[in-house]
PDB file of C-alpha atoms in Angstrom:
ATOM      1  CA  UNK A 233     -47.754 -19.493  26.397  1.00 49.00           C
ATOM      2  CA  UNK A 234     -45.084 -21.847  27.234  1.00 51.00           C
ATOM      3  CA  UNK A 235     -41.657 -21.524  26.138  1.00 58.00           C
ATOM      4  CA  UNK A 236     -41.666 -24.588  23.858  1.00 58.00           C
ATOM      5  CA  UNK A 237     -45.170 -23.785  22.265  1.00 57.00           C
ATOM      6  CA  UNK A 238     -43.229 -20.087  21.364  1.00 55.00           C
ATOM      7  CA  UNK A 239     -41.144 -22.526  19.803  1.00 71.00           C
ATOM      8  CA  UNK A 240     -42.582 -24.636  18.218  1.00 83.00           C
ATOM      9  CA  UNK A 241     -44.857 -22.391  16.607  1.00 82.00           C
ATOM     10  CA  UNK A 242     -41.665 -20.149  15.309  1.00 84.00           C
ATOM     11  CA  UNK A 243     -39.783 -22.763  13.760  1.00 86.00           C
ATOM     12  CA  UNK A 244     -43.477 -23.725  12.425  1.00 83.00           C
ATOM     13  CA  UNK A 245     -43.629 -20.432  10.498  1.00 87.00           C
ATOM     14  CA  UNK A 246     -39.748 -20.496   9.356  1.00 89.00           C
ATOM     15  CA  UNK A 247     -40.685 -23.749   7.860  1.00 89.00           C
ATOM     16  CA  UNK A 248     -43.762 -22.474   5.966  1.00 89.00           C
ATOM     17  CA  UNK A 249     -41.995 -19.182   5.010  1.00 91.00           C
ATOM     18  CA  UNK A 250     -38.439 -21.323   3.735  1.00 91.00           C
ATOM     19  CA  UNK A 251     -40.988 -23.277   1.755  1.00 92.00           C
ATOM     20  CA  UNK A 252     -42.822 -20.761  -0.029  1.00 92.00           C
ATOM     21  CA  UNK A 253     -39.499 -18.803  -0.628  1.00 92.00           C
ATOM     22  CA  UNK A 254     -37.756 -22.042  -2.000  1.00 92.00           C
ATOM     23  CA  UNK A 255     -40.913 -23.003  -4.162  1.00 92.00           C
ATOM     24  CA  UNK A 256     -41.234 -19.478  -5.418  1.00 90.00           C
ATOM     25  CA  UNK A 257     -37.458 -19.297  -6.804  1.00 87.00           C
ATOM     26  CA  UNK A 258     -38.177 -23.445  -8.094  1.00 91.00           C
ATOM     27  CA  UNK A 259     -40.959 -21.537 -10.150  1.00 90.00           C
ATOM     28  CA  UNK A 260     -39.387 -18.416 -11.252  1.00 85.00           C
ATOM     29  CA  UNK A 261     -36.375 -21.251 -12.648  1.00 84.00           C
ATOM     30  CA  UNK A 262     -38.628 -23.038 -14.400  1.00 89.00           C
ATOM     31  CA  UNK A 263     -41.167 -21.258 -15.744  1.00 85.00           C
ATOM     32  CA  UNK A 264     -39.847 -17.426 -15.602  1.00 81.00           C
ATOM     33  CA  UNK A 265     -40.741 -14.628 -13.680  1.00 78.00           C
ATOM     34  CA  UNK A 266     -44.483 -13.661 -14.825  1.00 80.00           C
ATOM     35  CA  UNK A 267     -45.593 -16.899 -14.536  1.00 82.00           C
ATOM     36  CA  UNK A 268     -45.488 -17.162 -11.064  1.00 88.00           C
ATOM     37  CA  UNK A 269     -48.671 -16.768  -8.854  1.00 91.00           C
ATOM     38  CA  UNK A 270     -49.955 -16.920  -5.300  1.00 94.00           C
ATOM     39  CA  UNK A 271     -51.667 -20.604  -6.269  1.00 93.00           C
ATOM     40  CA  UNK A 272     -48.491 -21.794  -7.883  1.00 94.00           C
ATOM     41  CA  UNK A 273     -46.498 -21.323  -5.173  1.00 94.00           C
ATOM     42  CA  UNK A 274     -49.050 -22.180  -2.603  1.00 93.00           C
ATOM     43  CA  UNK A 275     -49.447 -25.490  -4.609  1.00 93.00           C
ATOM     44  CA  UNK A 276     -45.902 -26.382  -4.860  1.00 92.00           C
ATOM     45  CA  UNK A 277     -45.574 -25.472  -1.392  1.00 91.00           C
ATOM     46  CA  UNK A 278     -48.462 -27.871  -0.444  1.00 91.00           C
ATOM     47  CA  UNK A 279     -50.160 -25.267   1.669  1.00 90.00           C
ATOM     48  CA  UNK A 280     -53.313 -23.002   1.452  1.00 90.00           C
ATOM     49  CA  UNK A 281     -53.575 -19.940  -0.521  1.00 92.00           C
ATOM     50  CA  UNK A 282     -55.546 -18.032   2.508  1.00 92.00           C
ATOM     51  CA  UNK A 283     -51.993 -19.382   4.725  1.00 90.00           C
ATOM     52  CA  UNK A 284     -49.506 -17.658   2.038  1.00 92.00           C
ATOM     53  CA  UNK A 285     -51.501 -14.950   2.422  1.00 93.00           C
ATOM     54  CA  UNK A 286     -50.965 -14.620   5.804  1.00 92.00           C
ATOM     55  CA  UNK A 287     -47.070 -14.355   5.363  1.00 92.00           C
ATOM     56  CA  UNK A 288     -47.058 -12.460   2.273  1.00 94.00           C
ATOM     57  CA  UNK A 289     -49.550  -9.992   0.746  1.00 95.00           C
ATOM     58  CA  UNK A 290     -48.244 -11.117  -2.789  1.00 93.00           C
ATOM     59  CA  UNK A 291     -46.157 -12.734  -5.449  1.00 91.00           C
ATOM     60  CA  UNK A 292     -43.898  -9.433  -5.775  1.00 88.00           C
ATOM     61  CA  UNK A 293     -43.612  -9.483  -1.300  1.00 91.00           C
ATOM     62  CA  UNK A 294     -42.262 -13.377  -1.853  1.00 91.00           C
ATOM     63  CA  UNK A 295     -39.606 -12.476  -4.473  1.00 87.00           C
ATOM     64  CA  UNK A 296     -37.962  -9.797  -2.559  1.00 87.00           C
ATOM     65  CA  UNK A 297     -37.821 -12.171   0.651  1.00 91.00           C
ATOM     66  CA  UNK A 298     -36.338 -14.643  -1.586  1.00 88.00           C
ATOM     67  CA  UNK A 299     -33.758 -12.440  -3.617  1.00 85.00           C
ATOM     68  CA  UNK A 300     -32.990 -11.168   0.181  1.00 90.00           C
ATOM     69  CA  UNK A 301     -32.148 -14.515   1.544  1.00 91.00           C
ATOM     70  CA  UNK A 302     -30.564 -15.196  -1.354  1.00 88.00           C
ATOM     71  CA  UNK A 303     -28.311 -11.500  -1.275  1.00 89.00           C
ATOM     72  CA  UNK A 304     -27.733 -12.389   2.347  1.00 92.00           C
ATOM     73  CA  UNK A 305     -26.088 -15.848   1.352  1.00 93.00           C
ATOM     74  CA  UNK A 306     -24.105 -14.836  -1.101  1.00 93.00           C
ATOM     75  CA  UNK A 307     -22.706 -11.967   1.038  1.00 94.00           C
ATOM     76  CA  UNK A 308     -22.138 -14.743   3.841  1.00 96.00           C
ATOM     77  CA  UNK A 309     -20.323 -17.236   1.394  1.00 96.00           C
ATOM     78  CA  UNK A 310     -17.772 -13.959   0.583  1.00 96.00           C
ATOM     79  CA  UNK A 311     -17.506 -13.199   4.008  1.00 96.00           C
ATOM     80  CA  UNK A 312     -16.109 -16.750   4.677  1.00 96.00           C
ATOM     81  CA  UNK A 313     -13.483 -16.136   2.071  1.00 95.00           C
ATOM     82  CA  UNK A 314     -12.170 -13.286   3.220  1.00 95.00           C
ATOM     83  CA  UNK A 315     -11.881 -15.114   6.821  1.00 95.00           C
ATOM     84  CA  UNK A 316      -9.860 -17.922   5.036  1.00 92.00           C
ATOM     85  CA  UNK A 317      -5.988 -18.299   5.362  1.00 84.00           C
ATOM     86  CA  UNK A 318      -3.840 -16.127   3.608  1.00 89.00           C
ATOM     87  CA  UNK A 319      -2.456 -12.597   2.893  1.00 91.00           C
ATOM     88  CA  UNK A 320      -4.580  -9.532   1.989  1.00 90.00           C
ATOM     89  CA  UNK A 321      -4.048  -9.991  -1.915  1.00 90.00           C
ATOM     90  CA  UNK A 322      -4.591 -14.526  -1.693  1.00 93.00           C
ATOM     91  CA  UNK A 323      -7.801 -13.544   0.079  1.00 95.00           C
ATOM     92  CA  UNK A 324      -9.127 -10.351  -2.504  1.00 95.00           C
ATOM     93  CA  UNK A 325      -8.597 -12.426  -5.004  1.00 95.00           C
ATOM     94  CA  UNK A 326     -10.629 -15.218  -3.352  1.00 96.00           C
ATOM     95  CA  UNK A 327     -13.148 -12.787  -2.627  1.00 96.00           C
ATOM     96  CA  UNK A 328     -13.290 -11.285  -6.369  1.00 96.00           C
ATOM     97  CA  UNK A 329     -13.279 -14.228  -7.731  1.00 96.00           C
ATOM     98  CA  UNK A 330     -16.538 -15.561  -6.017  1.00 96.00           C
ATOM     99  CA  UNK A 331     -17.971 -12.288  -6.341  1.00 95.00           C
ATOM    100  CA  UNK A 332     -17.338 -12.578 -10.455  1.00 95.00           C
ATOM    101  CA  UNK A 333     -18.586 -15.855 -10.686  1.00 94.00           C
ATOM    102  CA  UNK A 334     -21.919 -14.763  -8.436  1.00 92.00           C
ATOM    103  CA  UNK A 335     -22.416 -11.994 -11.049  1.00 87.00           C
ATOM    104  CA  UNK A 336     -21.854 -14.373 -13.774  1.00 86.00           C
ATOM    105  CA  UNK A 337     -24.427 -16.199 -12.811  1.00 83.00           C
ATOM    106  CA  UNK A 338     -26.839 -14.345 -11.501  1.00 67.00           C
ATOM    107  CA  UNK A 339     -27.599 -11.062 -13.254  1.00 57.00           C
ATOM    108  CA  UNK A 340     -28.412 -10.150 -16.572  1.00 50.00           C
ATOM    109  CA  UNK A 341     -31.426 -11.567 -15.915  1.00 56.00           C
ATOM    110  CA  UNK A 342     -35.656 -10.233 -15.958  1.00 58.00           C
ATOM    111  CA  UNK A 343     -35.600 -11.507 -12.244  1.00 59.00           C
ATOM    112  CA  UNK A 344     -31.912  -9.844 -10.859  1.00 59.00           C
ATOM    113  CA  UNK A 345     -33.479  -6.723 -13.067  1.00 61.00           C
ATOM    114  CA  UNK A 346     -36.332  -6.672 -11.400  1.00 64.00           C
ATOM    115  CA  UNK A 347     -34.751  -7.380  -7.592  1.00 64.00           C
ATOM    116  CA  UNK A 348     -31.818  -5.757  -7.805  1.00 64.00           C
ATOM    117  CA  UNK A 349     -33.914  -2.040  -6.854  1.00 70.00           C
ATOM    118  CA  UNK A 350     -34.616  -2.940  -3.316  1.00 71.00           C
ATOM    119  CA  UNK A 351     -32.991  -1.564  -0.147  1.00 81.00           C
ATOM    120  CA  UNK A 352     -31.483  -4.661   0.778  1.00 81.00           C
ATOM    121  CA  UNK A 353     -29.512  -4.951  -2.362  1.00 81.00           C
ATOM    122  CA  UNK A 354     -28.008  -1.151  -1.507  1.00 86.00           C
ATOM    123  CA  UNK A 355     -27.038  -2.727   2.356  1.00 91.00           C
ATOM    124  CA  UNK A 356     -25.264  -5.838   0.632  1.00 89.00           C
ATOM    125  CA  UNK A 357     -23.296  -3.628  -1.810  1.00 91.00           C
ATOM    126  CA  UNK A 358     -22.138  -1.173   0.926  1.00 94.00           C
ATOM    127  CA  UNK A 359     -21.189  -4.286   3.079  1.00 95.00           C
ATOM    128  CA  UNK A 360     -19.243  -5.532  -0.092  1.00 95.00           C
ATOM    129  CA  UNK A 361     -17.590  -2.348  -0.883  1.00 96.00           C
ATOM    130  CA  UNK A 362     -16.602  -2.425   2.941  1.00 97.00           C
ATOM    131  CA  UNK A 363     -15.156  -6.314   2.434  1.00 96.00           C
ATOM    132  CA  UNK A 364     -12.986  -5.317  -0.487  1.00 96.00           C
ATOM    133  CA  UNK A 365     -12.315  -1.866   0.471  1.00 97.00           C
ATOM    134  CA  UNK A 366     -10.603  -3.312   4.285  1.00 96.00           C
ATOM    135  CA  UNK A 367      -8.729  -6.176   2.205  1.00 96.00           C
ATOM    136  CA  UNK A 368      -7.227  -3.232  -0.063  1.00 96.00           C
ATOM    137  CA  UNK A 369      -5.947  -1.432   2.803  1.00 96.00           C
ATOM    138  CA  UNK A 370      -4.844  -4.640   4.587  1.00 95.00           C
ATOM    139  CA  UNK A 371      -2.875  -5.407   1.013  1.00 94.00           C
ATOM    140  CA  UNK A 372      -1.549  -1.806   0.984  1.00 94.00           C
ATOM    141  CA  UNK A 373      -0.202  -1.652   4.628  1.00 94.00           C
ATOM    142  CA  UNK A 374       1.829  -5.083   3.528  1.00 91.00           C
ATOM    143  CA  UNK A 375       2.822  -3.559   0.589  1.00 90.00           C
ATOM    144  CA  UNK A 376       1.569  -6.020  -1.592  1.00 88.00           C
ATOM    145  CA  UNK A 377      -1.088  -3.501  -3.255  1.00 92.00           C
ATOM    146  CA  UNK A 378      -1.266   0.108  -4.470  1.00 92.00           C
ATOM    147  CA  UNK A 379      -1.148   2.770  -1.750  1.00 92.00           C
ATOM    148  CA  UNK A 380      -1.648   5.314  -4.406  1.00 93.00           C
ATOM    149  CA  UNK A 381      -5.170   5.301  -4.764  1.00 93.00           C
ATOM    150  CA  UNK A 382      -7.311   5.680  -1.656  1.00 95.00           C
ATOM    151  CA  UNK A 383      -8.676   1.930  -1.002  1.00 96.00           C
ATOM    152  CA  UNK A 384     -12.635   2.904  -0.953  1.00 96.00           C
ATOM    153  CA  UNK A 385     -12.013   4.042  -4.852  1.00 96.00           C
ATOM    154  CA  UNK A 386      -9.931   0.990  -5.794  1.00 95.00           C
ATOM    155  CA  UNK A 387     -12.827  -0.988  -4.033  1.00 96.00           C
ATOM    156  CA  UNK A 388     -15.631   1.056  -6.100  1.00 96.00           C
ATOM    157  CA  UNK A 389     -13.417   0.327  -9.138  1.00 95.00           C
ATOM    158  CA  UNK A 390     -13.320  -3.566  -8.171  1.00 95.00           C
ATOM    159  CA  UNK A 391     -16.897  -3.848  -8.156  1.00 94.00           C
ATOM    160  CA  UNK A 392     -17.506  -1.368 -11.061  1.00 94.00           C
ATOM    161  CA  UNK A 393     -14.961  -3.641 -13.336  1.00 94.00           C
ATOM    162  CA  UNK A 394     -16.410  -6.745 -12.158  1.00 93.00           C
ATOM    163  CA  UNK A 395     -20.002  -5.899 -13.035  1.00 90.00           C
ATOM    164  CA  UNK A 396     -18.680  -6.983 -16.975  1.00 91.00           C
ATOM    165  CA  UNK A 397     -19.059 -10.755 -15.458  1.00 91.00           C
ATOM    166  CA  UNK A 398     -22.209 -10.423 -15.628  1.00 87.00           C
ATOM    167  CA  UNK A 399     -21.760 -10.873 -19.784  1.00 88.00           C
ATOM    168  CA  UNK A 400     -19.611 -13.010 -19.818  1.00 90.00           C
ATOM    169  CA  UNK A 401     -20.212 -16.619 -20.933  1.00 90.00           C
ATOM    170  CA  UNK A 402     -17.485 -19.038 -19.920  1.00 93.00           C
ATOM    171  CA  UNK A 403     -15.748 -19.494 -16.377  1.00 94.00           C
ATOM    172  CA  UNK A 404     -12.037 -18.269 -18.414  1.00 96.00           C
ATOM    173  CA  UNK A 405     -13.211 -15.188 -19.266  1.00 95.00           C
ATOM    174  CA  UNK A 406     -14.753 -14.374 -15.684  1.00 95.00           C
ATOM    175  CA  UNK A 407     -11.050 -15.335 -14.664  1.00 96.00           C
ATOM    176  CA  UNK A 408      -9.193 -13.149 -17.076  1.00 96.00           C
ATOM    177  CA  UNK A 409     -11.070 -10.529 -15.944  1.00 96.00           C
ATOM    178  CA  UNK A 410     -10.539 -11.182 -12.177  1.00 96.00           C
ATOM    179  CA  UNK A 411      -7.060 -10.970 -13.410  1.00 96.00           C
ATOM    180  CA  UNK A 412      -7.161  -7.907 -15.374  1.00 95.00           C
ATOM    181  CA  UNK A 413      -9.025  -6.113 -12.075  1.00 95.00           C
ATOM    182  CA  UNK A 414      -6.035  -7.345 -10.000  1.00 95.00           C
ATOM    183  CA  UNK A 415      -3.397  -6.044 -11.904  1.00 93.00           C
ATOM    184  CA  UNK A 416      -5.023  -2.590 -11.794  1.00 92.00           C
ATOM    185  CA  UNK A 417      -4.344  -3.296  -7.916  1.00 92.00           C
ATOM    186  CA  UNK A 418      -0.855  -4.184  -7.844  1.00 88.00           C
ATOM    187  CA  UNK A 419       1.658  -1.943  -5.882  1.00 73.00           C
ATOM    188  CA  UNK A 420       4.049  -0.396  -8.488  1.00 71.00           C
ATOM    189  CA  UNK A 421       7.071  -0.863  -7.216  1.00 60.00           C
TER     190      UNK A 421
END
């Protein structure tokens, strides 16, 4: 086949497979987790059931593609932070931060319950751990942070405290405890 028919007919199926994914998290918003079926989506999609078949085998196979891409973005958006301007400790706390306010708003949930068991949920924490865990060590070769602690366990700590977010109601209490987590990091001079 010709080069453009390849594609044409790739960016055909992104298109079909963005769809269902965005119509299938539309419907889990909505109308909650259980309620969502292979006619739903293929209705709010506006395409066959036998063609969502033929990219997914079922409702579970959607809502891991779609808590993937959505794992994947988040993990982009933190990775963007971290590249911004500023010293090791501006740009952890950047990265916490986001990170707490993700959590906040995400889990605690039937669907991040449910979701948060596959392997690409395990990848995106060890790539996390990894983001914090370099910024740490950047922050501790300045000075600026405890050199102390080895950074991979003041990482693990990081993401263990910042798990609480995901109780938390209101955007000051996700920042008092960004704050509390950072002072746990502070050299002691």
């Amino acid at each position: 086949m010709p080069k453009l028919w390849n594609e044409t007919i790739d960016a055909h199926r992104r298109a079909v497979r963005d769809a269902s994914l965005d119509a299938t998290g539309a419907l889990v918003a909505k109308h909650g987790l259980l309620s969502v079926t292979m006619a739903k989506i293929a209705e709010e999609t506006g395409i066959g059931r036998a063609t969502l078949y033929k990219y997914f085998p079922d409702v579970e196979a959607i809502l891991v593609a779609w808590h993937e891409r959505q794992v994947t973005g988040h993990l982009e958006h933190l990775i963007a932070i971290r590249d911004q301007a500023g010293d090791a400790g501006e740009r952890l706390k950047a990265v916490i931060e986001a990170y707490a306010f993700i959590s906040q708003k995400h889990h605690g949930t039937e669907l991040a319950a449910r979701l948060h068991r596959g392997e690409h949920v395990v990848k995106a924490q060890h790539h996390l751990h990894q983001l914090i865990r370099d910024l740490l060590a950047e922050g501790a070769a300045m000075g600026d942070l405890r050199n102390d602690v080895a950074p991979d366990e003041l990482a693990t700590y990081c993401l263990h405290a910042l798990t609480a977010a995901n109780s938390l109601t209101s955007k000051a209490a996700v920042r008092r405890l960004v704050a509390v987590t950072l002072a746990g990091l502070r050299h002691r001079g």
